XYZ file of C-alpha atoms in Angstrom:
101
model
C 0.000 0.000 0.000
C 1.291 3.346 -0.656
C 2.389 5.954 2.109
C 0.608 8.589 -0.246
C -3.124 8.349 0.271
C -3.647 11.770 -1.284
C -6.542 11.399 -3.891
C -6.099 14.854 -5.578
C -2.856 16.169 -7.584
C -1.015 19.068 -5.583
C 0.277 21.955 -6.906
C 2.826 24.168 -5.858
C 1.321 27.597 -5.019
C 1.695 31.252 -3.485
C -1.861 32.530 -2.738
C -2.669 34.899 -0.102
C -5.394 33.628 2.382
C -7.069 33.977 5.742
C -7.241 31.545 8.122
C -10.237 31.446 10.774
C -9.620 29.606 13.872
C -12.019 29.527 16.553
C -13.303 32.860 15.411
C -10.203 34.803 14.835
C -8.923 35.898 11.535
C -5.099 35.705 10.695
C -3.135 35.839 7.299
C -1.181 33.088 6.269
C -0.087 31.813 2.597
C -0.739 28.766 0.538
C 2.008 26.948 -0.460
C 0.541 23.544 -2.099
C -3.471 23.056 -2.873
C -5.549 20.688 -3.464
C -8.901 19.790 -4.328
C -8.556 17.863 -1.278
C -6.812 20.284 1.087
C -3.464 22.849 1.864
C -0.311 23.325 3.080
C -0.358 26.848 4.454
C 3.041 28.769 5.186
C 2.059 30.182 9.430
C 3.993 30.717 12.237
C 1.822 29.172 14.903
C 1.031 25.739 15.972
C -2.063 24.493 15.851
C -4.088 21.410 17.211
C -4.055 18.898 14.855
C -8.100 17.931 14.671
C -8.958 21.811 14.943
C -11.425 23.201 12.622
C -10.522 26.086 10.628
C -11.966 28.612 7.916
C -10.112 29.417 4.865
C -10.952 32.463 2.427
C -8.567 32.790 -0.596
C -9.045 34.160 -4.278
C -7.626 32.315 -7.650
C -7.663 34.371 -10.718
C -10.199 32.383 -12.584
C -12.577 33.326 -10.314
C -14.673 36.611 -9.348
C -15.206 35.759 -5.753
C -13.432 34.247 -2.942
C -13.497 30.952 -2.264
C -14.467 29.940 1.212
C -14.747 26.562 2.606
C -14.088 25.081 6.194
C -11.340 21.876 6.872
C -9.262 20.403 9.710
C -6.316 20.763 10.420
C -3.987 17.165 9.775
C -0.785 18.627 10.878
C 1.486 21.349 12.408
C 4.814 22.124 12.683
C 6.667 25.399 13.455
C 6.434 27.547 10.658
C 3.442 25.350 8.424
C 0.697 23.399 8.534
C -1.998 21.180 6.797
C -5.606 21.568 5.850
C -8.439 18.659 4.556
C -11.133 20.331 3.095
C -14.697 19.499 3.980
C -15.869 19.534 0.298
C -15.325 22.270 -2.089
C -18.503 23.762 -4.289
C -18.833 23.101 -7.707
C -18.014 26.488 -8.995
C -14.985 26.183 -6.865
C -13.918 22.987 -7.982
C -14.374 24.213 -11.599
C -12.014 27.585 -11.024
C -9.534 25.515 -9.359
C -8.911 23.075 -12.414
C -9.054 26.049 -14.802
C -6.389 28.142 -12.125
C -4.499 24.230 -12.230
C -4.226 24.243 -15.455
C -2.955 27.568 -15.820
C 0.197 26.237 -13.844
């Protein structure tokens, strides 16, 4: 069995983004997306099994997306996202934006 059990291609990334967690907004940056999930560049550990917010724009699309995950790791100065599910109009701009990479 394979130690990747990643169903969706990642792509290597710089996109802005804010992070909610428990109700506080901070700024991090996406370093490698997903349609499954992130690895966001921030400077502060977080529990892994915490639910989070994430708001972030692509260019092939008007408005932001927004969609909730948890968090499946932390370490120092990153950590990881699974998204909860992704709306269609999302999952559309982000194969258009992954193609444009």
């Amino acid at each position: 069995m394979s130690a990747n059990r990643r169903s969706s291609t990642r792509h290597s990334v710089e996109l802005s983004v804010h992070l909610g967690i428990q109700g506080t907004d901070h700024d991090a940056t996406i370093r490698n997306l997903s349609l499954g999930g992130a690895s966001l560049s921030f400077t502060r550990r977080i529990a892994m099994g915490e639910r989070v917010q994430l708001r972030f724009q692509v260019p092939t699309l008007e408005e932001a997306i927004e969609v909730a995950g948890t968090v499946r790791w932390s370490g120092d100065d990153s950590l990881g996202v699974q998204f909860d599910g992704l709306r269609a109009r999302d999952v559309y701009a982000l194969g258009k934006y992954f193609e444009t990479l």
